[in-house]
XYZ file of C-alpha atoms in Angstrom:
567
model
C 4.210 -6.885 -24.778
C 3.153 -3.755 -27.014
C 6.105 -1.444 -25.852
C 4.618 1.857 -27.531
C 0.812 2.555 -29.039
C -0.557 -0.027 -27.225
C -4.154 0.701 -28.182
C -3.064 0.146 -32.370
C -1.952 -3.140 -32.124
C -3.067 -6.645 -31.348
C -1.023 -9.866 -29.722
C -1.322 -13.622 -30.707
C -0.254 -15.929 -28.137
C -0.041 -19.994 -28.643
C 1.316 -22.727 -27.232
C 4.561 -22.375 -29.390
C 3.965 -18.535 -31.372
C 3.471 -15.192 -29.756
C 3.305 -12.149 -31.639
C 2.150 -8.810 -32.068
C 0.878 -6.320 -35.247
C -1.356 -3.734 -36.164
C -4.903 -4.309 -35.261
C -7.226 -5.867 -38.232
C -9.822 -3.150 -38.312
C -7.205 -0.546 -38.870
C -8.283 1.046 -42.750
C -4.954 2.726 -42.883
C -1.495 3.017 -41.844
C 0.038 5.938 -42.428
C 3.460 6.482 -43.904
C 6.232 6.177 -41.430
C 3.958 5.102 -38.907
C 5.506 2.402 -36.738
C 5.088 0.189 -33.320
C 7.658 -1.255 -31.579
C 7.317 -4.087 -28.556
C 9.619 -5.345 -26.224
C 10.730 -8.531 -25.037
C 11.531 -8.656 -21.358
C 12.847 -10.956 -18.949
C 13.659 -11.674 -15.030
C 13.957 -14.343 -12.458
C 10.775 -15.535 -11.114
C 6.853 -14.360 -11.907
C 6.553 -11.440 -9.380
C 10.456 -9.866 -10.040
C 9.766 -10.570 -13.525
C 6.813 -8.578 -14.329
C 8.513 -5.839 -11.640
C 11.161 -5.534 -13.978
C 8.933 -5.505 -17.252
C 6.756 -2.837 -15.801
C 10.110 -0.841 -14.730
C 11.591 -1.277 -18.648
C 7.804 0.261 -19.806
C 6.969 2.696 -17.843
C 11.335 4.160 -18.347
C 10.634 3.822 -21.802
C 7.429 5.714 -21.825
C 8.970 8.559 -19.686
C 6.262 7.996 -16.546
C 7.927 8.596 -12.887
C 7.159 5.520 -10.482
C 5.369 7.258 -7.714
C 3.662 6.385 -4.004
C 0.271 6.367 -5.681
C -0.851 5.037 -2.034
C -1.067 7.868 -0.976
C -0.964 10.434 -3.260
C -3.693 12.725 -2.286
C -6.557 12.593 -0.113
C -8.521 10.224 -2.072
C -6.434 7.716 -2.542
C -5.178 8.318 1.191
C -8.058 7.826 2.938
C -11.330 5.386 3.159
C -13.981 6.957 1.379
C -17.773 6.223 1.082
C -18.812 4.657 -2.331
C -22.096 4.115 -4.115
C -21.084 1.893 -6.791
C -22.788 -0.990 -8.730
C -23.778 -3.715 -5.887
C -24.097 -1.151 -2.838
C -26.628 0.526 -0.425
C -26.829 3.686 -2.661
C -26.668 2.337 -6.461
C -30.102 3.491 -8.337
C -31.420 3.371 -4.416
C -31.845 6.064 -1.876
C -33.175 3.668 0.912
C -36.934 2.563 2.203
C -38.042 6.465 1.877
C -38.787 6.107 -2.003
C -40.095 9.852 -2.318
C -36.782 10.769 -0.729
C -33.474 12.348 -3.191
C -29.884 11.683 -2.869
C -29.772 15.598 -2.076
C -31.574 15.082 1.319
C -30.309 11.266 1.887
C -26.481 11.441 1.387
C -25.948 14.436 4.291
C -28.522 12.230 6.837
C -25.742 9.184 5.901
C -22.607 11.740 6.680
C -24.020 12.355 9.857
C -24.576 8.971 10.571
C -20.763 7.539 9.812
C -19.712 11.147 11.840
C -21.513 10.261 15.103
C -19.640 6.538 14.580
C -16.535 8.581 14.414
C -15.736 6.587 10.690
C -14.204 9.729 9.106
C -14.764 8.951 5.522
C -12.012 10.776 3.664
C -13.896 10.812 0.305
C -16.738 9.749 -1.649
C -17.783 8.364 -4.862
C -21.020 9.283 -6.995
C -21.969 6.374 -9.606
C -23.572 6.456 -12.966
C -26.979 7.326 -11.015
C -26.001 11.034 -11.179
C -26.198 11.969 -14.282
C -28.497 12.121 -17.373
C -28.193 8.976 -20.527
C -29.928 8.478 -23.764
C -32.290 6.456 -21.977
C -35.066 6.049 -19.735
C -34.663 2.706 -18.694
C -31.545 2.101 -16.856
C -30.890 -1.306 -16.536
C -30.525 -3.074 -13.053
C -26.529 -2.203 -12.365
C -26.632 1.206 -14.439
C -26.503 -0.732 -17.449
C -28.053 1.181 -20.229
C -27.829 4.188 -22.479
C -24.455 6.824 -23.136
C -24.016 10.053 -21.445
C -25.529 13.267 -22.732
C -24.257 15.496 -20.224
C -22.044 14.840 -17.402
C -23.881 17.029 -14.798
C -26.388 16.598 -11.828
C -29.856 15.516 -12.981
C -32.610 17.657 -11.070
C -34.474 14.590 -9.477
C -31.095 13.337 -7.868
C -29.419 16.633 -6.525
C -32.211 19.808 -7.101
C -29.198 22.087 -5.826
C -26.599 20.978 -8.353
C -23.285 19.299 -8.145
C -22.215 22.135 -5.930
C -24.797 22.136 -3.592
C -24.476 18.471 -2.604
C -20.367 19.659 -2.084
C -21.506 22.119 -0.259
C -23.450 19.757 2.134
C -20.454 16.988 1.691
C -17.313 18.838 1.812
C -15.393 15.825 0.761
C -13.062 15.094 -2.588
C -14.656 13.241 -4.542
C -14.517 10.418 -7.082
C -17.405 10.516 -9.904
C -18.281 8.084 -12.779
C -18.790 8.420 -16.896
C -19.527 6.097 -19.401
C -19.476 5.944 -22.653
C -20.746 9.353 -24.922
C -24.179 9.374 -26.541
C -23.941 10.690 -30.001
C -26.827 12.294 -28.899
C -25.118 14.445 -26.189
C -25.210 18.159 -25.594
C -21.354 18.020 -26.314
C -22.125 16.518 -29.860
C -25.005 19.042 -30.446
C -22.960 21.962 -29.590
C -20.332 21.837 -32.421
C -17.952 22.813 -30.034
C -16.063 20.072 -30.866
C -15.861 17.704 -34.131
C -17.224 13.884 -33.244
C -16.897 10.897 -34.958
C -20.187 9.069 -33.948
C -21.288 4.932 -34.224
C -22.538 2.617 -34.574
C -23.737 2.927 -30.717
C -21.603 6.045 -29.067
C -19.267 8.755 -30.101
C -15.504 10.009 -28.931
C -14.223 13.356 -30.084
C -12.148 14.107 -32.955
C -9.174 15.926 -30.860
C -9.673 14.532 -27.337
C -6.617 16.269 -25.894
C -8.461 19.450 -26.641
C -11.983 18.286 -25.743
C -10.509 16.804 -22.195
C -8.520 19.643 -21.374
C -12.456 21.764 -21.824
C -14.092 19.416 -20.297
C -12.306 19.076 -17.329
C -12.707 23.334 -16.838
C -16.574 22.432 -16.324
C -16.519 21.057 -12.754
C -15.808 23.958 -10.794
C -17.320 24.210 -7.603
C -17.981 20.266 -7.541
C -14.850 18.491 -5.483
C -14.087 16.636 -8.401
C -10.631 14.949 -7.305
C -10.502 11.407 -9.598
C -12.360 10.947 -12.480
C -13.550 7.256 -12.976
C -14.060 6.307 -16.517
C -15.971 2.818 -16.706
C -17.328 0.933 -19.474
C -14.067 1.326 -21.549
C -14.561 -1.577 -22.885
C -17.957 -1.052 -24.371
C -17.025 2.602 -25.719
C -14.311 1.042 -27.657
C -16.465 -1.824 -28.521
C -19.302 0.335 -29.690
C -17.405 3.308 -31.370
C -16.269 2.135 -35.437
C -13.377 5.366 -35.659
C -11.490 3.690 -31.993
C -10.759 0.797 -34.143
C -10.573 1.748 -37.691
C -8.206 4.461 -36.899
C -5.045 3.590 -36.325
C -4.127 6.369 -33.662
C -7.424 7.618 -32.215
C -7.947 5.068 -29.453
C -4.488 5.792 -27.987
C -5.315 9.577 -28.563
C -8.359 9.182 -26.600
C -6.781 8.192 -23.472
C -4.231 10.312 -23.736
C -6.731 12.944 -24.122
C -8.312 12.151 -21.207
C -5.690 12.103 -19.112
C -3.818 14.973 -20.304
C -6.680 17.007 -19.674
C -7.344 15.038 -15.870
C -3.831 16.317 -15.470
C -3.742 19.379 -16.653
C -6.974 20.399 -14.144
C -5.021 18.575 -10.766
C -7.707 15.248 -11.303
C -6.083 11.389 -11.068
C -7.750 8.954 -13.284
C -9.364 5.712 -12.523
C -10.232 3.142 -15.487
C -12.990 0.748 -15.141
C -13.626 -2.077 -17.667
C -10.381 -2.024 -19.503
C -9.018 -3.938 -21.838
C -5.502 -4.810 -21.308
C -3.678 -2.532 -23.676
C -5.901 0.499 -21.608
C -3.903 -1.068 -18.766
C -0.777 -1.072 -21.099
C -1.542 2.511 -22.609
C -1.004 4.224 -18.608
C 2.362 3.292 -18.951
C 2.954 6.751 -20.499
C 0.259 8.356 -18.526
C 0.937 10.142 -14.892
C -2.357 10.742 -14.530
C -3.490 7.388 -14.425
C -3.488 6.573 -10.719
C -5.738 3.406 -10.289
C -7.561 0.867 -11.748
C -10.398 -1.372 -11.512
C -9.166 -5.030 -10.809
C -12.404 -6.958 -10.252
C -15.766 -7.510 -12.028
C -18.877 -5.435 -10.119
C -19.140 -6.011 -6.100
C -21.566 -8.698 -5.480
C -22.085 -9.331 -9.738
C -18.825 -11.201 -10.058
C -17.292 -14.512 -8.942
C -14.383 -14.190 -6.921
C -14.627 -10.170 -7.126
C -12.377 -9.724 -3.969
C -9.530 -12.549 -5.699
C -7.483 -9.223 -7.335
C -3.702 -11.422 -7.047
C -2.853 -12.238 -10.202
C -4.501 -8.424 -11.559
C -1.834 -6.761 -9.311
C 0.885 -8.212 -10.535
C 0.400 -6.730 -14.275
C -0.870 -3.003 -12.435
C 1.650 -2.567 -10.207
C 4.394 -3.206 -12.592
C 2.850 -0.355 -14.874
C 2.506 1.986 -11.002
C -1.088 1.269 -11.107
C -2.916 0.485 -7.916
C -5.292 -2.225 -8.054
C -9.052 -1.152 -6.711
C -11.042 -4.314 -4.997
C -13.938 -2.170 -5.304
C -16.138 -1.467 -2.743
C -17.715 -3.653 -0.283
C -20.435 -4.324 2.894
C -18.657 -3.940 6.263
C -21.378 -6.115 7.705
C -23.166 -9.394 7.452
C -26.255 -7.255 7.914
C -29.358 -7.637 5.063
C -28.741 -3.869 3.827
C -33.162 -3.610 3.054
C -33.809 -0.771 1.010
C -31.060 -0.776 -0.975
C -29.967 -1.906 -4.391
C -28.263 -5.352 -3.334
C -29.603 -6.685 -0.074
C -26.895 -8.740 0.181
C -25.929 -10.061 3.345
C -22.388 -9.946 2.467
C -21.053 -13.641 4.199
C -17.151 -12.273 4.027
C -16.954 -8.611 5.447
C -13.494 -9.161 6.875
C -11.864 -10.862 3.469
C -13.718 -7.603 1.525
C -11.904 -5.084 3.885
C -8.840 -6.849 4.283
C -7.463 -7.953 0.555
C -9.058 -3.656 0.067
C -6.585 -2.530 2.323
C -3.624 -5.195 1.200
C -4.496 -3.794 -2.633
C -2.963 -0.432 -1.566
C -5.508 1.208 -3.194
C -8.480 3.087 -1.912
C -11.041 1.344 0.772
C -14.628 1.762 0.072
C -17.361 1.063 1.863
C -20.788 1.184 0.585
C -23.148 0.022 3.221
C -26.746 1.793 3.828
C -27.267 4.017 6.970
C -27.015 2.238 10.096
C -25.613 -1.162 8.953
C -21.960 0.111 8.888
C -19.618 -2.188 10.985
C -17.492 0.839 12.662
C -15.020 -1.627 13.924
C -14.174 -3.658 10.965
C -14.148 -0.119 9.019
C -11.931 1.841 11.462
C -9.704 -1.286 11.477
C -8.297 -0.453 8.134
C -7.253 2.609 9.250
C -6.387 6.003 11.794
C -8.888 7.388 13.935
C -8.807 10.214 10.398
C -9.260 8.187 7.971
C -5.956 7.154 6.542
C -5.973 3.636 5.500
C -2.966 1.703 6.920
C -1.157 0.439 3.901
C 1.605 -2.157 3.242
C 4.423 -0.812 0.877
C 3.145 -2.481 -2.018
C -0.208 -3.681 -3.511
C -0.318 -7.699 -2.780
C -0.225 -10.133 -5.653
C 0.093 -14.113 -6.318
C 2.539 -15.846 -4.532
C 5.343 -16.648 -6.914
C 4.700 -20.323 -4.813
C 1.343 -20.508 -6.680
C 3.050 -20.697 -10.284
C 5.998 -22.760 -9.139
C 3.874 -25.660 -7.071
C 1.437 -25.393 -9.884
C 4.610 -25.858 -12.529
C 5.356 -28.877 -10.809
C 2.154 -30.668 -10.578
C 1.510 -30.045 -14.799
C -1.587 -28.904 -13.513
C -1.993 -25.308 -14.053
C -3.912 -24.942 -10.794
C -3.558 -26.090 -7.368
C -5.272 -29.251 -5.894
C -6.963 -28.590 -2.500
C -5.897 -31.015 0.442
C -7.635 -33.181 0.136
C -7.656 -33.529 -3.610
C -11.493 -32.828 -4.777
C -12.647 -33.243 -8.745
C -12.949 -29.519 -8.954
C -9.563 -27.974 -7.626
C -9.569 -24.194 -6.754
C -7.384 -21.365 -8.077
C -4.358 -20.239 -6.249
C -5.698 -17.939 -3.713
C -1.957 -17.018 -1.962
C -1.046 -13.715 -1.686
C 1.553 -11.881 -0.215
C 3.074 -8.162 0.181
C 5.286 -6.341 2.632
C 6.457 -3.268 5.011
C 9.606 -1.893 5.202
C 10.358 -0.494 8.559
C 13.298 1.550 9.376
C 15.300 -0.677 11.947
C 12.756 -3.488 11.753
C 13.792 -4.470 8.451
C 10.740 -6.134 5.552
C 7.778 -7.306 7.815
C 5.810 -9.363 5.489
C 1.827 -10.059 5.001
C 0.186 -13.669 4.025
C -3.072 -14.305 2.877
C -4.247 -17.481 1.819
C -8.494 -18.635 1.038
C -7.622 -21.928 1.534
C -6.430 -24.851 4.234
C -2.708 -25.156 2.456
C 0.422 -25.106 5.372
C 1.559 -21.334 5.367
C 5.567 -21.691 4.079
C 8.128 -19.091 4.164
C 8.915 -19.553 0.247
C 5.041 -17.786 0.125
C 6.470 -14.842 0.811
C 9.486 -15.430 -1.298
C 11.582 -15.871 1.997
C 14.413 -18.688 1.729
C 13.808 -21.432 4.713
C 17.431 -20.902 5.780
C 16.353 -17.109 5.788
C 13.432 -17.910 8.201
C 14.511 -20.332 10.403
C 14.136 -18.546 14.076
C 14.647 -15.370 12.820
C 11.145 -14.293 12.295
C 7.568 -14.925 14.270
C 4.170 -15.672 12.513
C 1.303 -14.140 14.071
C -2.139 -15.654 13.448
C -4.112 -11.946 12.680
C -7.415 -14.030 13.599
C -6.539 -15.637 16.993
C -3.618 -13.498 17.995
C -1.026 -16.082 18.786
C 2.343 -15.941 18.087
C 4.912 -18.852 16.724
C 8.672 -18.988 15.897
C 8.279 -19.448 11.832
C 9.234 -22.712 10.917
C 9.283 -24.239 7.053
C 5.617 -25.484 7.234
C 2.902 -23.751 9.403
C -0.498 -25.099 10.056
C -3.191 -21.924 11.018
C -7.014 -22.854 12.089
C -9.361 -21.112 9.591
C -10.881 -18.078 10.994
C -14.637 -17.507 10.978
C -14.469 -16.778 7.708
C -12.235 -20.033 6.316
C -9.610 -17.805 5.293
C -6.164 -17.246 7.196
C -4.326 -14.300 7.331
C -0.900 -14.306 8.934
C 2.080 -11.608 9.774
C 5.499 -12.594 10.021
C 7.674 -10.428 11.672
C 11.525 -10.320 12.603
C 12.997 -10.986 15.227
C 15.516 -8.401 15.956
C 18.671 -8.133 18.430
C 17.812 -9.160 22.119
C 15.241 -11.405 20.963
C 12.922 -8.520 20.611
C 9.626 -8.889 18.466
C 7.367 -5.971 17.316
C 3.990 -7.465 16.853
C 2.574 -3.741 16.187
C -1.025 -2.543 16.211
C -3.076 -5.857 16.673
C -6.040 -4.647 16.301
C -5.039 -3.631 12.585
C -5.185 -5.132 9.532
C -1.919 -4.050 9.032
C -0.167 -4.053 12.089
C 3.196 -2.810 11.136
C 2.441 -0.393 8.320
C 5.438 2.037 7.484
C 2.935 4.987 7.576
C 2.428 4.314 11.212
C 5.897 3.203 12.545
C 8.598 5.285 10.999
C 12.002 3.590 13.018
C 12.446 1.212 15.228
C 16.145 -0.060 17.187
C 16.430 -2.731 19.448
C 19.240 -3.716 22.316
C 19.968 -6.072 24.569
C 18.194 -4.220 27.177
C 15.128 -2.595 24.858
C 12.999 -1.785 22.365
C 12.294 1.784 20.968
C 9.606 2.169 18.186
C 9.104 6.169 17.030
C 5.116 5.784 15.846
C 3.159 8.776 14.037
C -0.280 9.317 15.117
C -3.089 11.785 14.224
C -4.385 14.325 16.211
C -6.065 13.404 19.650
C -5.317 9.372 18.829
C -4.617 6.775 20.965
C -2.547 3.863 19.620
C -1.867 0.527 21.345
C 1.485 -1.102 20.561
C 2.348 -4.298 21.531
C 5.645 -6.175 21.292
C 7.272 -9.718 22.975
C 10.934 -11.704 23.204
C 12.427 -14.909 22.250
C 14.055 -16.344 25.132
C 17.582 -17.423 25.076
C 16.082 -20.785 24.954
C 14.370 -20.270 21.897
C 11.102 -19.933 22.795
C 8.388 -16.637 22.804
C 8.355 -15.329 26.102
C 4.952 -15.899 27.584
C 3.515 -12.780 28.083
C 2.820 -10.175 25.133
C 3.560 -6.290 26.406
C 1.297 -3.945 25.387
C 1.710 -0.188 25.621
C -0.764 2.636 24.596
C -0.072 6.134 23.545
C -2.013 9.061 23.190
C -1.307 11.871 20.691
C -2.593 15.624 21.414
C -4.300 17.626 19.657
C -1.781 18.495 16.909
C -0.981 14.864 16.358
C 3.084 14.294 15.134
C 5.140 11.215 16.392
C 6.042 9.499 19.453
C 8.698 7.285 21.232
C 7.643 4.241 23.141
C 10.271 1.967 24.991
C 9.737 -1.694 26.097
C 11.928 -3.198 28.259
C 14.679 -0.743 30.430
């Protein structure tokens, strides 16, 4: 891949060539410019890119951190309005009705469910564009001030945080060269043919990002990067500018305490946050409800997560209610896949239905009773067994059993939590009938055999893990499994069933296990009460019959507890 100036150069890739070089639409190349790339290699598809990502992001000087959870947006489930929900370009049945004196009646609403959104996300439907005609999905004309219009909040971006009190994430597009910005003279732009980016966007970000006091601003989403870059003649003809401008942009995120989202990219954006801290998260789906296979994010993960990028599903319906009154009626037919690959992503969980047709219980099952989303360690990709079955067949893709004339993608994924004491508890999701093998999860079959259990998510039962498991379809047609050790004295933690992740490491923090028992120290927020369940092979072999389940309830101040099966 590009190893440096990602956004200046171009690849080639062909059956027998790949290569890389300076864009064609570059006019000049200054003297002693230069790029460099870097050839990288490792042993298998998910390791490999792992260790690519680790060589780039070293190389570009950016620290690998938790991005799961590394403030309150990205900790918690938040309430979105993006393109395909409730609240895009809608405000419900009450047409005469503005966001200003809708969006507090739909806090209420989620509070007296006891869903504590942590955050919330404003669209493109907030601000002004060099249009009147927005196009169904916010399509439609650049920015020309990145501020409240008066028909959507009379109050101001402050007053609607006043009425909120939430971080939130907001939206931009691409500039009009018709904006107040360009008009000012403030800064120097270089305009067309369609939009405009400034001259020195380190210094224009770093202003810009001192204009949202008072607002909650806490990640700044910047879609449509695609079409900026597209539409704007000086990102391509100049050989530096396009890299400047996201540096720019984040520098100045950075420099005001914001994270940055990217929407749209292409993927040397993607490649260009290797060098940028700032750059938290990223978009890895087309628009909820405009895009086939949105929720199918596998394969996107594995190139984000190298680069310490989470991968964002984008938001989602909770329900299979008709959400009338709002932009997309829907009914969304696969709620539970829409929360659940959301939550496996590692990445924020966003819900966008309209006031009362939240599903509370498929919501809250993502998370705590405050609104932190129970993550596995890592966002979940393709299973390695995807490329290597689909290696040996020739094929490229995967036949469905049986064979049909179309055959579907790959849908396998798989990602993990490391426990304390428990050792890697692992996480398989699969859209399809396929047997569930341990090599999905890149566990050996001498590895597996009787020394972990697979529990069905969907129908709760438990099984020793053998080298090919057969799981019934849940309601959905999907399968969703959690395999589990099995540690000394036969003892099995099975977790928090109720859960989409059941064994998350930002619940349980250690667990040790004897002969005699089983002691799991679990963290839980104030006033919760969290029911842990756990079972034992038998020294023939066999699950014991009977699955224990204990509950504990945390006071007031939250903190951690000890809970002890057995003696």
């Amino acid at each position: 891949s590009q190893l440096d100036s990602p956004k200046a150069q171009h690849s080639l890739s062909e059956p027998h060539l790949f290569g890389m070089g300076v864009k064609g639409t570059v006019k000049k190349i200054p003297a002693g410019w230069s790029q460099r790339s870097i050839l990288s290699a490792g042993y298998g598809i998910g390791d490999g890119m792992m260790a690519w990502g680790e060589r780039m992001t070293k190389f570009n000087g950016k620290k690998r951190v938790d991005q799961r959870y590394r403030d309150t947006t990205h900790s918690t489930i938040g309430f979105w309005t993006d393109n395909g929900g409730y609240y895009h370009y809608a405000t419900g049945s009450k047409k005469n009705e503005t966001y200003e004196e809708v969006l507090p009646k739909v806090k209420a609403y989620h509070e007296g469910l006891n869903v504590q959104f942590g955050h919330w996300q404003f669209d493109s439907w907030f601000y002004p564009k060099d249009t009147k005609h927005v196009l169904p999905g916010g399509g439609g004309g650049g920015v020309t001030n990145w501020t409240a219009l008066p028909t959507v909040f009379p109050s101001g971006m402050d007053g609607i945080q006043k009425l909120l009190n939430v971080p939130m994430v907001m939206h931009n597009r691409q500039w009009s060269p018709t904006s107040d910005y360009v008009k000012s003279g403030k800064f120097e732009w270089l305009s067309g043919p369609h939009w405009a980016i400034p001259k020195d966007p380190i210094g224009f970000f770093t202003w810009f990002f001192q204009q949202q006091q008072g607002w909650g601003l806490s990640m700044y989403e910047q879609d449509w990067m695609c079409k900026e870059y597209d539409g704007t003649d000086a990102l391509q003809s100049n050989i530096s500018l396009a890299d400047d401008w996201l540096r720019g942009m984040a520098v100045g995120a950075e420099r005001s305490g914001r994270t940055v989202q990217y929407c749209m990219p292409y993927a040397n954006d993607i490649l260009a946050a290797a060098a940028l801290p700032a750059v938290s998260n990223a978009r890895a789906t087309g628009d909820y409800f405009h895009a086939h296979h949105q929720w199918a994010i596998g394969g996107t993960a594995l190139l984000y997560n190298a680069l310490n990028i989470l991968p964002f599903k984008d938001g989602f319906y909770s329900s299979t209610n008709k959400q009338v009154g709002g932009q997309t009626v829907g009914p969304e037919t696969h709620p539970d896949r829409e929360a659940l690959i959301s939550v496996l992503s590692g990445a924020m969980v966003g819900p966008m239905d309209g006031i009362h047709l939240l599903n509370a219980t498929r919501v809250n099952a993502t998370c705590r009773s405050d609104g932190y989303v129970l993550k596995p360690d890592v966002p979940l990709r393709t299973s390695d067994e995807c490329f290597r079955s689909s290696a040996a067949t020739g094929a490229g893709r995967l036949p469905l059993s049986p064979p049909t004339t179309k055959p579907e993608e790959c849908f396998v994924y798989h990602t993990h939590s490391d426990v304390k004491g428990l050792g890697r508890v692992f996480y398989l999701f699969s859209n399809d009938d396929r047997p569930l093998t341990p090599a999905m999860v890149d566990l050996p079959s001498s590895d597996a055999k009787d020394s972990y259990v697979l529990f069905d998510w969907y129908t709760k039962s438990l099984a020793l893990l053998k080298p090919s498991n057969s799981l019934p379809p849940s309601y959905e047609g999907t399968r969703y499994a959690v395999i589990t050790p099995v540690l000394t004295g036969g003892w099995v933690l099975v977790g928090e069933r109720s859960k989409y992740v059941p064994l998350s490491s930002f619940r349980f923090e250690q667990v040790s296990a004897s002969a005699d028992s089983l002691d799991v120290h679990i963290v839980g927020a104030a006033g919760e009460t969290v029911r842990v369940c756990a079972t034992r092979v038998t020294s023939k072999g066999s699950l014991a019959a009977e699955l224990v389940c204990k509950k504990v309830a945390f006071a007031a101040g939250g903190g951690w507890k000890l809970v002890r099966f057995g003696v």
